[in-house]
Amino acid sequence: MQSSIQEILNQDSFSREDLIILLSANKEEMELIFRKAAEIKSQYVGNKVYFRGLVELSNICSKDCFYCGIRKGNKIVDRYFVEDAEVLEAAEYALKNGYGSMVIQSGERTDKVFVNRVTSLLKSIKEMSEGKLGITLSMGEQTEETYKAWYEAGAHRYLLRIESSNPDLYYRIHPKNARHDFEYRLNSLRLLKRLGYNVGTGVMIGLPFQTLDDLAGDLLFFKEFDIDMAGMGPYIEHKDTPLYEFRDQLMPKSERFYLALKMVAILRIMMKDINIAATTAMQTLDKQGREKALKVGANIIMPNLTPVKYREGYLLYEDKPCINEEASECKNCLEARIHIAGDEIGYGEWGDSRHFAARQGRDIGKGRQ
Ligand code: SAM
Ligand code: SF4
């Protein structure tokens, strides 16, 4: 006989079958999962939300992921690279406004010019902020040497989504070639961990061909890999990408949103002290998507600090919100939204993953400043 949702929630750990049942929860059952996740969040990470000012550094990418609007093969996109001075302005804004950290995200490039430019930017941000701003990078797969150089220059967290932990699905959403190799991606995550980064990963939810069994496998993968941070959101179609052809197979957007919300809540229950982002893609499918994610376990928000003139160039998917909002408008709107969700903001704090600190066996308060 199948266990009920409540019985499963009372367990200390979940099997793949349990996770599939949780992910299949109907509206009423979902509330049980959400309530449990909210309790765990409050108990293990508290009700503080940490801001990471996001700069989308460049949409120039050497890869061709089938889902992404800025893939190399999309010739319609005007490519840009934010000027160093503009990145430093964003960093100053973050510092002045009490954001403890920044996230710098970019299309993937491994050439020397790019790598050196990022290294020097990291050093400048650290120098300008006197080490006060924490820096997360999300720049895809790089060599060990590059990851090491960036760590030494001041980055201490890295986000690299596995996109799917099932290699079969991975190769249905990426070309199968040396630039898109599942094992290489997995190894990049291992490298990041070994080098001492706080390591974050995640998946898109509601992809064509994806099953609940795949998502259950993703959750088990996060647990087994012992991640420090997670960034997950719904997959959203983009008309100039190869996956658009399969849009008829997608579940309706509201269903995709609630499935993503269940993933956030279940992960919070499974990994009590990690950092989980309330992502922009959540907000794209539901106007209050990020607040809803905060309520069921997320504790990180990434307000966009990319200069407005570049934002149209970083359209990973359709209907991306806030592409015309200046940083200050973004900040006011977010503050109100966070208070509505019943949380407070951890101004001026790095807000590193408690899980990372526990993993390192050291005191959370010390940081690496
Ligand atoms: N290039 C780096 C990488 O791929 O890791 C970092 C930037 S990439 C744009 C960041 C994330 O955007 C990807 O990991 C992917 O999950 C997400 N993304 C791309 N296209 C998307 C889409 N159509 N819907 C939702 N998320 C998408
Ligand atoms: Fe490039 Fe990242 Fe988009 Fe893939 S997901 S095409 S690596 S920006």
CSV table of C-alpha atoms and ligand atoms in Angstrom, one decimal:
chain,number,residue,atom,x,y,z
A,1,MET,CA,0.0,0.0,0.0
A,2,GLN,CA,1.2,3.5,-0.8
A,3,SER,CA,2.2,5.7,2.1
A,4,SER,CA,0.3,8.9,2.6
A,5,ILE,CA,2.0,12.3,2.2
A,6,GLN,CA,1.9,12.9,5.9
A,7,GLU,CA,3.4,9.5,6.7
A,8,ILE,CA,6.3,10.2,4.3
A,9,LEU,CA,6.8,13.7,5.8
A,10,ASN,CA,7.2,12.1,9.2
A,11,GLN,CA,10.2,10.1,7.9
A,12,ASP,CA,13.8,11.1,8.4
A,13,SER,CA,14.8,10.4,4.8
A,14,PHE,CA,13.0,9.8,1.5
A,15,SER,CA,13.4,7.1,-1.1
A,16,ARG,CA,12.9,7.8,-4.9
A,17,GLU,CA,9.4,6.4,-4.6
A,18,ASP,CA,8.6,8.6,-1.6
A,19,LEU,CA,9.8,11.6,-3.6
A,20,ILE,CA,7.7,10.8,-6.6
A,21,ILE,CA,4.6,10.6,-4.3
A,22,LEU,CA,5.5,14.0,-2.8
A,23,LEU,CA,6.0,15.5,-6.2
A,24,SER,CA,2.6,14.2,-7.3
A,25,ALA,CA,0.9,15.9,-4.3
A,26,ASN,CA,-2.4,17.6,-5.2
A,27,LYS,CA,-3.3,21.1,-4.0
A,28,GLU,CA,-4.4,20.1,-0.5
A,29,GLU,CA,-1.6,17.7,0.0
A,30,MET,CA,0.9,20.3,-1.2
A,31,GLU,CA,0.0,22.5,1.7
A,32,LEU,CA,1.3,19.8,4.1
A,33,ILE,CA,4.6,19.8,2.3
A,34,PHE,CA,4.7,23.6,2.3
A,35,ARG,CA,3.9,23.8,6.0
A,36,LYS,CA,6.6,21.4,6.9
A,37,ALA,CA,9.2,23.2,4.7
A,38,ALA,CA,8.3,26.5,6.3
A,39,GLU,CA,8.8,25.1,9.8
A,40,ILE,CA,12.2,23.6,8.8
A,41,LYS,CA,13.3,26.9,7.2
A,42,SER,CA,12.4,28.8,10.3
A,43,GLN,CA,14.1,26.3,12.6
A,44,TYR,CA,17.3,25.7,10.7
A,45,VAL,CA,18.1,28.9,8.6
A,46,GLY,CA,15.8,31.4,10.2
A,47,ASN,CA,13.6,34.0,8.5
A,48,LYS,CA,16.4,36.1,7.1
A,49,VAL,CA,16.7,36.6,3.4
A,50,TYR,CA,20.1,37.5,1.9
A,51,PHE,CA,20.5,39.7,-1.1
A,52,ARG,CA,23.0,38.9,-3.9
A,53,GLY,CA,23.2,41.8,-6.4
A,54,LEU,CA,23.2,40.1,-9.8
A,55,VAL,CA,25.3,41.3,-12.7
A,56,GLU,CA,24.7,39.6,-16.1
A,57,LEU,CA,28.2,40.3,-17.3
A,58,SER,CA,28.0,39.1,-20.9
A,59,ASN,CA,25.6,37.2,-23.2
A,60,ILE,CA,28.5,36.0,-25.4
A,61,CYS,CA,28.5,32.2,-25.1
A,62,SER,CA,30.4,29.5,-26.8
A,63,LYS,CA,27.8,26.8,-26.0
A,64,ASP,CA,24.5,25.8,-27.6
A,65,CYS,CA,22.2,24.5,-24.9
A,66,PHE,CA,18.9,23.7,-26.6
A,67,TYR,CA,16.8,25.6,-24.1
A,68,CYS,CA,18.7,28.9,-23.8
A,69,GLY,CA,17.9,32.2,-25.6
A,70,ILE,CA,21.5,33.4,-25.6
A,71,ARG,CA,23.0,30.2,-27.0
A,72,LYS,CA,25.7,30.7,-29.6
A,73,GLY,CA,23.5,29.5,-32.4
A,74,ASN,CA,20.9,32.3,-31.8
A,75,LYS,CA,22.1,34.8,-34.4
A,76,ILE,CA,19.3,37.3,-33.6
A,77,VAL,CA,20.8,38.3,-30.3
A,78,ASP,CA,23.0,41.5,-30.1
A,79,ARG,CA,26.0,40.4,-28.0
A,80,TYR,CA,27.3,42.6,-25.2
A,81,PHE,CA,29.9,42.8,-22.4
A,82,VAL,CA,29.3,45.1,-19.5
A,83,GLU,CA,32.1,47.6,-19.0
A,84,ASP,CA,34.4,47.0,-16.0
A,85,ALA,CA,33.5,50.5,-14.7
A,86,GLU,CA,29.8,49.6,-14.8
A,87,VAL,CA,30.4,46.4,-12.9
A,88,LEU,CA,32.3,48.3,-10.3
A,89,GLU,CA,29.4,50.8,-10.1
A,90,ALA,CA,27.0,47.9,-9.5
A,91,ALA,CA,29.3,46.6,-6.8
A,92,GLU,CA,29.4,50.1,-5.1
A,93,TYR,CA,25.6,50.2,-5.3
A,94,ALA,CA,25.5,46.7,-3.6
A,95,LEU,CA,27.9,47.8,-0.9
A,96,LYS,CA,26.1,51.1,-0.2
A,97,ASN,CA,22.7,49.5,0.0
A,98,GLY,CA,23.7,46.7,2.4
A,99,TYR,CA,23.7,43.8,0.0
A,100,GLY,CA,26.3,41.5,1.5
A,101,SER,CA,27.2,39.9,-1.8
A,102,MET,CA,27.1,39.9,-5.6
A,103,VAL,CA,26.5,37.2,-8.2
A,104,ILE,CA,28.3,37.6,-11.5
A,105,GLN,CA,26.8,35.4,-14.2
A,106,SER,CA,27.7,35.1,-17.8
A,107,GLY,CA,27.6,33.1,-21.0
A,108,GLU,CA,30.4,30.5,-21.0
A,109,ARG,CA,33.8,31.4,-22.4
A,110,THR,CA,37.1,29.8,-21.6
A,111,ASP,CA,39.4,32.0,-23.6
A,112,LYS,CA,42.3,33.8,-21.9
A,113,VAL,CA,41.0,37.3,-22.5
A,114,PHE,CA,37.7,36.5,-20.7
A,115,VAL,CA,39.3,34.5,-17.9
A,116,ASN,CA,41.9,37.3,-17.2
A,117,ARG,CA,39.2,40.0,-17.3
A,118,VAL,CA,37.1,38.2,-14.7
A,119,THR,CA,40.1,37.7,-12.5
A,120,SER,CA,41.0,41.3,-12.6
A,121,LEU,CA,37.3,42.3,-12.0
A,122,LEU,CA,37.2,40.1,-8.9
A,123,LYS,CA,40.3,41.8,-7.6
A,124,SER,CA,38.9,45.2,-8.2
A,125,ILE,CA,35.6,44.5,-6.5
A,126,LYS,CA,37.5,43.0,-3.5
A,127,GLU,CA,39.8,46.0,-3.3
A,128,MET,CA,37.0,48.6,-3.7
A,129,SER,CA,34.8,46.9,-1.0
A,130,GLU,CA,37.8,46.2,1.3
A,131,GLY,CA,36.8,42.5,1.2
A,132,LYS,CA,33.3,43.3,2.4
A,133,LEU,CA,31.4,42.1,-0.6
A,134,GLY,CA,31.1,38.3,-1.0
A,135,ILE,CA,31.2,37.1,-4.6
A,136,THR,CA,29.4,34.2,-6.3
A,137,LEU,CA,30.3,33.3,-9.8
A,138,SER,CA,28.2,31.5,-12.4
A,139,MET,CA,30.2,31.2,-15.6
A,140,GLY,CA,29.9,27.6,-16.5
A,141,GLU,CA,32.6,24.9,-17.0
A,142,GLN,CA,36.2,26.1,-16.6
A,143,THR,CA,39.5,24.5,-16.1
A,144,GLU,CA,40.9,23.8,-12.6
A,145,GLU,CA,43.4,26.5,-13.1
A,146,THR,CA,40.7,29.1,-13.9
A,147,TYR,CA,38.5,28.1,-11.0
A,148,LYS,CA,41.6,28.3,-8.8
A,149,ALA,CA,42.6,31.7,-10.1
A,150,TRP,CA,39.1,33.1,-9.5
A,151,TYR,CA,39.0,31.7,-6.0
A,152,GLU,CA,42.3,33.3,-5.2
A,153,ALA,CA,41.1,36.6,-6.7
A,154,GLY,CA,38.1,36.6,-4.3
A,155,ALA,CA,35.2,34.5,-5.5
A,156,HIS,CA,34.1,32.0,-2.9
A,157,ARG,CA,30.8,30.6,-4.2
A,158,TYR,CA,30.0,29.1,-7.5
A,159,LEU,CA,26.7,28.1,-9.2
A,160,LEU,CA,26.8,25.5,-11.8
A,161,ARG,CA,23.5,23.8,-12.5
A,162,ILE,CA,23.7,20.2,-13.5
A,163,GLU,CA,20.5,20.9,-15.5
A,164,SER,CA,19.5,17.3,-15.2
A,165,SER,CA,21.2,14.5,-13.2
A,166,ASN,CA,19.9,12.0,-15.7
A,167,PRO,CA,22.5,11.8,-18.6
A,168,ASP,CA,19.8,10.6,-21.0
A,169,LEU,CA,17.7,13.7,-20.4
A,170,TYR,CA,20.9,15.9,-20.3
A,171,TYR,CA,21.7,14.8,-23.9
A,172,ARG,CA,18.1,15.6,-25.0
A,173,ILE,CA,18.5,19.2,-24.0
A,174,HIS,CA,22.1,19.6,-25.1
A,175,PRO,CA,24.0,18.7,-28.2
A,176,LYS,CA,26.0,15.6,-27.7
A,177,ASN,CA,29.6,16.8,-28.2
A,178,ALA,CA,32.8,17.6,-26.4
A,179,ARG,CA,31.5,21.1,-25.4
A,180,HIS,CA,28.4,19.6,-23.7
A,181,ASP,CA,29.6,16.6,-21.8
A,182,PHE,CA,27.7,15.4,-18.8
A,183,GLU,CA,30.7,13.8,-17.1
A,184,TYR,CA,32.7,17.0,-17.6
A,185,ARG,CA,30.0,19.1,-16.0
A,186,LEU,CA,29.8,16.7,-13.1
A,187,ASN,CA,33.6,16.8,-12.7
A,188,SER,CA,33.5,20.6,-12.7
A,189,LEU,CA,31.2,20.4,-9.7
A,190,ARG,CA,33.7,18.1,-8.0
A,191,LEU,CA,36.6,20.4,-8.8
A,192,LEU,CA,34.7,23.4,-7.3
A,193,LYS,CA,34.1,21.5,-4.1
A,194,ARG,CA,37.7,20.4,-3.8
A,195,LEU,CA,39.0,23.9,-4.4
A,196,GLY,CA,37.0,25.2,-1.4
A,197,TYR,CA,34.0,27.0,-3.0
A,198,ASN,CA,30.5,27.0,-1.6
A,199,VAL,CA,29.0,24.9,-4.4
A,200,GLY,CA,25.5,25.4,-5.8
A,201,THR,CA,23.7,23.5,-8.4
A,202,GLY,CA,20.2,23.0,-9.7
A,203,VAL,CA,17.9,22.0,-12.5
A,204,MET,CA,15.1,23.4,-14.6
A,205,ILE,CA,11.7,22.0,-13.8
A,206,GLY,CA,9.1,21.2,-16.4
A,207,LEU,CA,11.4,20.5,-19.3
A,208,PRO,CA,10.1,18.6,-22.3
A,209,PHE,CA,10.8,14.8,-21.8
A,210,GLN,CA,11.3,15.3,-18.1
A,211,THR,CA,9.5,12.9,-15.7
A,212,LEU,CA,8.8,13.0,-12.0
A,213,ASP,CA,11.3,10.1,-11.7
A,214,ASP,CA,13.9,12.5,-13.2
A,215,LEU,CA,13.1,15.2,-10.7
A,216,ALA,CA,13.2,12.7,-7.8
A,217,GLY,CA,16.6,11.6,-9.1
A,218,ASP,CA,17.7,15.3,-9.1
A,219,LEU,CA,16.8,15.7,-5.5
A,220,LEU,CA,18.6,12.5,-4.5
A,221,PHE,CA,21.6,13.8,-6.5
A,222,PHE,CA,21.7,17.1,-4.6
A,223,LYS,CA,21.6,15.2,-1.3
A,224,GLU,CA,24.3,12.7,-2.3
A,225,PHE,CA,26.6,15.4,-3.8
A,226,ASP,CA,26.1,17.3,-0.5
A,227,ILE,CA,25.5,20.7,-2.2
A,228,ASP,CA,25.7,23.9,-0.2
A,229,MET,CA,23.3,26.0,-2.4
A,230,ALA,CA,20.6,25.4,-4.9
A,231,GLY,CA,19.1,27.5,-7.7
A,232,MET,CA,16.1,25.9,-9.3
A,233,GLY,CA,13.3,27.3,-11.4
A,234,PRO,CA,10.8,26.4,-14.0
A,235,TYR,CA,11.9,25.8,-17.6
A,236,ILE,CA,10.4,28.6,-19.8
A,237,GLU,CA,10.4,28.3,-23.5
A,238,HIS,CA,12.1,30.7,-25.9
A,239,LYS,CA,11.0,30.8,-29.5
A,240,ASP,CA,14.5,31.0,-31.0
A,241,THR,CA,15.8,27.8,-29.5
A,242,PRO,CA,15.6,24.1,-30.6
A,243,LEU,CA,13.5,23.0,-27.6
A,244,TYR,CA,10.7,25.4,-28.7
A,245,GLU,CA,9.6,22.7,-31.2
A,246,PHE,CA,8.4,20.6,-28.2
A,247,ARG,CA,6.3,23.3,-26.6
A,248,ASP,CA,3.1,21.3,-27.1
A,249,GLN,CA,4.5,18.7,-24.7
A,250,LEU,CA,4.9,21.2,-21.9
A,251,MET,CA,2.7,21.2,-18.9
A,252,PRO,CA,0.7,24.4,-18.4
A,253,LYS,CA,2.7,27.3,-16.8
A,254,SER,CA,0.8,27.3,-13.5
A,255,GLU,CA,1.4,23.5,-13.1
A,256,ARG,CA,5.1,24.0,-13.9
A,257,PHE,CA,5.3,26.7,-11.3
A,258,TYR,CA,3.7,24.6,-8.6
A,259,LEU,CA,6.0,21.7,-9.5
A,260,ALA,CA,9.0,24.0,-9.1
A,261,LEU,CA,7.6,25.2,-5.8
A,262,LYS,CA,7.2,21.6,-4.6
A,263,MET,CA,10.9,21.0,-5.6
A,264,VAL,CA,12.0,24.0,-3.5
A,265,ALA,CA,9.9,22.8,-0.5
A,266,ILE,CA,11.0,19.2,-0.6
A,267,LEU,CA,14.6,20.1,-1.0
A,268,ARG,CA,14.4,22.4,2.1
A,269,ILE,CA,12.9,19.4,4.0
A,270,MET,CA,15.7,17.1,2.8
A,271,MET,CA,18.6,19.6,3.1
A,272,LYS,CA,17.7,21.7,6.1
A,273,ASP,CA,20.7,24.1,6.3
A,274,ILE,CA,21.6,24.9,2.6
A,275,ASN,CA,20.9,28.1,0.9
A,276,ILE,CA,18.1,28.0,-1.7
A,277,ALA,CA,17.4,30.8,-4.2
A,278,ALA,CA,14.0,32.2,-5.0
A,279,THR,CA,14.8,32.5,-8.7
A,280,THR,CA,13.6,35.1,-11.3
A,281,ALA,CA,12.1,32.2,-13.4
A,282,MET,CA,9.7,31.6,-10.5
A,283,GLN,CA,8.6,35.2,-10.7
A,284,THR,CA,8.2,34.9,-14.5
A,285,LEU,CA,5.5,32.3,-14.2
A,286,ASP,CA,3.7,33.8,-11.1
A,287,LYS,CA,3.8,37.5,-10.2
A,288,GLN,CA,4.4,36.5,-6.5
A,289,GLY,CA,6.5,33.5,-7.4
A,290,ARG,CA,9.6,34.6,-5.4
A,291,GLU,CA,7.6,35.4,-2.3
A,292,LYS,CA,5.9,32.0,-2.6
A,293,ALA,CA,9.3,30.4,-2.9
A,294,LEU,CA,10.5,32.2,0.2
A,295,LYS,CA,7.5,31.0,2.2
A,296,VAL,CA,8.2,27.4,1.4
A,297,GLY,CA,11.9,27.3,2.1
A,298,ALA,CA,14.0,29.6,-0.1
A,299,ASN,CA,16.2,32.2,1.6
A,300,ILE,CA,18.2,33.9,-1.1
A,301,ILE,CA,17.2,36.7,-3.6
A,302,MET,CA,19.2,38.1,-6.4
A,303,PRO,CA,18.1,41.6,-7.3
A,304,ASN,CA,19.2,42.5,-10.8
A,305,LEU,CA,21.9,45.2,-10.9
A,306,THR,CA,22.8,44.8,-14.6
A,307,PRO,CA,22.7,48.2,-16.2
A,308,VAL,CA,19.2,48.5,-17.8
A,309,LYS,CA,20.6,49.1,-21.3
A,310,TYR,CA,22.0,45.5,-21.4
A,311,ARG,CA,19.0,43.7,-20.0
A,312,GLU,CA,17.2,43.0,-23.3
A,313,GLY,CA,20.3,41.2,-24.3
A,314,TYR,CA,20.1,38.6,-21.5
A,315,LEU,CA,16.7,37.0,-22.4
A,316,LEU,CA,17.2,33.4,-21.6
A,317,TYR,CA,13.5,32.8,-21.9
A,318,GLU,CA,10.2,34.6,-22.7
A,319,ASP,CA,8.6,37.3,-20.6
A,320,LYS,CA,11.6,37.8,-18.2
A,321,PRO,CA,10.4,40.3,-15.6
A,322,CYS,CA,12.1,43.6,-14.5
A,323,ILE,CA,14.0,44.2,-17.7
A,324,ASN,CA,13.3,48.0,-17.5
A,325,GLU,CA,13.6,48.5,-13.7
A,326,GLU,CA,16.5,50.4,-12.3
A,327,ALA,CA,18.3,48.9,-9.3
A,328,SER,CA,16.6,51.2,-6.8
A,329,GLU,CA,13.1,50.4,-8.1
A,330,CYS,CA,14.0,46.7,-7.9
A,331,LYS,CA,15.2,47.2,-4.3
A,332,ASN,CA,12.1,48.9,-3.0
A,333,CYS,CA,9.8,46.5,-4.7
A,334,LEU,CA,11.7,43.5,-3.3
A,335,GLU,CA,11.9,44.9,0.3
A,336,ALA,CA,8.1,45.2,0.3
A,337,ARG,CA,7.7,41.7,-1.2
A,338,ILE,CA,10.0,40.1,1.4
A,339,HIS,CA,8.2,41.7,4.3
A,340,ILE,CA,4.9,40.5,2.9
A,341,ALA,CA,6.3,37.0,2.8
A,342,GLY,CA,7.0,37.4,6.6
A,343,ASP,CA,10.8,37.5,6.3
A,344,GLU,CA,13.5,40.1,7.1
A,345,ILE,CA,16.5,41.1,5.1
A,346,GLY,CA,20.1,40.3,6.3
A,347,TYR,CA,21.6,43.6,5.3
A,348,GLY,CA,25.3,43.8,5.1
A,349,GLU,CA,25.8,40.0,5.8
A,350,TRP,CA,27.3,37.5,3.5
A,351,GLY,CA,24.7,34.9,4.5
A,352,ASP,CA,26.9,32.0,3.5
A,353,SER,CA,25.3,28.5,3.5
A,354,ARG,CA,25.3,27.1,7.0
A,355,HIS,CA,25.7,23.8,5.4
A,356,PHE,CA,29.0,24.8,4.0
A,357,ALA,CA,30.2,25.9,7.4
A,358,ALA,CA,29.1,22.6,8.9
A,359,ARG,CA,30.8,20.8,6.1
A,360,GLN,CA,34.0,22.7,6.8
A,361,GLY,CA,33.7,22.1,10.5
A,362,ARG,CA,34.2,25.7,11.3
A,363,ASP,CA,32.3,28.6,12.8
A,364,ILE,CA,29.9,30.3,10.4
A,365,GLY,CA,30.6,33.8,11.7
A,366,LYS,CA,34.2,33.9,10.6
A,367,GLY,CA,33.7,33.9,6.8
A,368,ARG,CA,36.8,34.3,4.6
A,369,GLN,CA,37.1,38.0,4.6
B,1,SAM,N1,26.4,30.0,-18.8
B,1,SAM,C1,26.4,29.6,-17.4
B,1,SAM,C2,25.8,28.2,-17.3
B,1,SAM,O1,25.1,27.8,-18.2
B,1,SAM,O2,26.0,27.6,-16.2
B,1,SAM,C3,25.6,30.6,-16.5
B,1,SAM,C4,24.5,31.4,-17.1
B,1,SAM,S1,23.1,30.4,-17.7
B,1,SAM,C5,22.2,31.5,-18.5
B,1,SAM,C6,22.3,30.2,-16.1
B,1,SAM,C7,21.1,29.2,-16.1
B,1,SAM,O3,20.0,29.7,-16.8
B,1,SAM,C8,21.4,27.9,-16.6
B,1,SAM,O4,22.0,27.1,-15.7
B,1,SAM,C9,19.9,27.4,-17.0
B,1,SAM,O5,19.4,26.5,-16.0
B,1,SAM,C10,19.1,28.7,-17.0
B,1,SAM,N2,18.3,28.8,-18.2
B,1,SAM,C11,18.7,28.9,-19.4
B,1,SAM,N3,17.7,28.9,-20.3
B,1,SAM,C12,16.6,28.8,-19.6
B,1,SAM,C13,15.2,28.7,-19.9
B,1,SAM,N4,14.8,28.7,-21.1
B,1,SAM,N5,14.3,28.5,-18.9
B,1,SAM,C14,14.7,28.5,-17.6
B,1,SAM,N6,16.0,28.6,-17.2
B,1,SAM,C15,16.9,28.7,-18.2
B,2,SF4,FE1,25.5,29.5,-22.6
B,2,SF4,FE2,24.7,29.0,-20.1
B,2,SF4,FE3,22.9,29.6,-22.0
B,2,SF4,FE4,24.1,27.2,-22.0
B,2,SF4,S1,22.8,28.0,-20.4
B,2,SF4,S2,23.8,28.5,-23.8
B,2,SF4,S3,26.2,27.8,-21.3
B,2,SF4,S4,24.5,30.9,-21.2
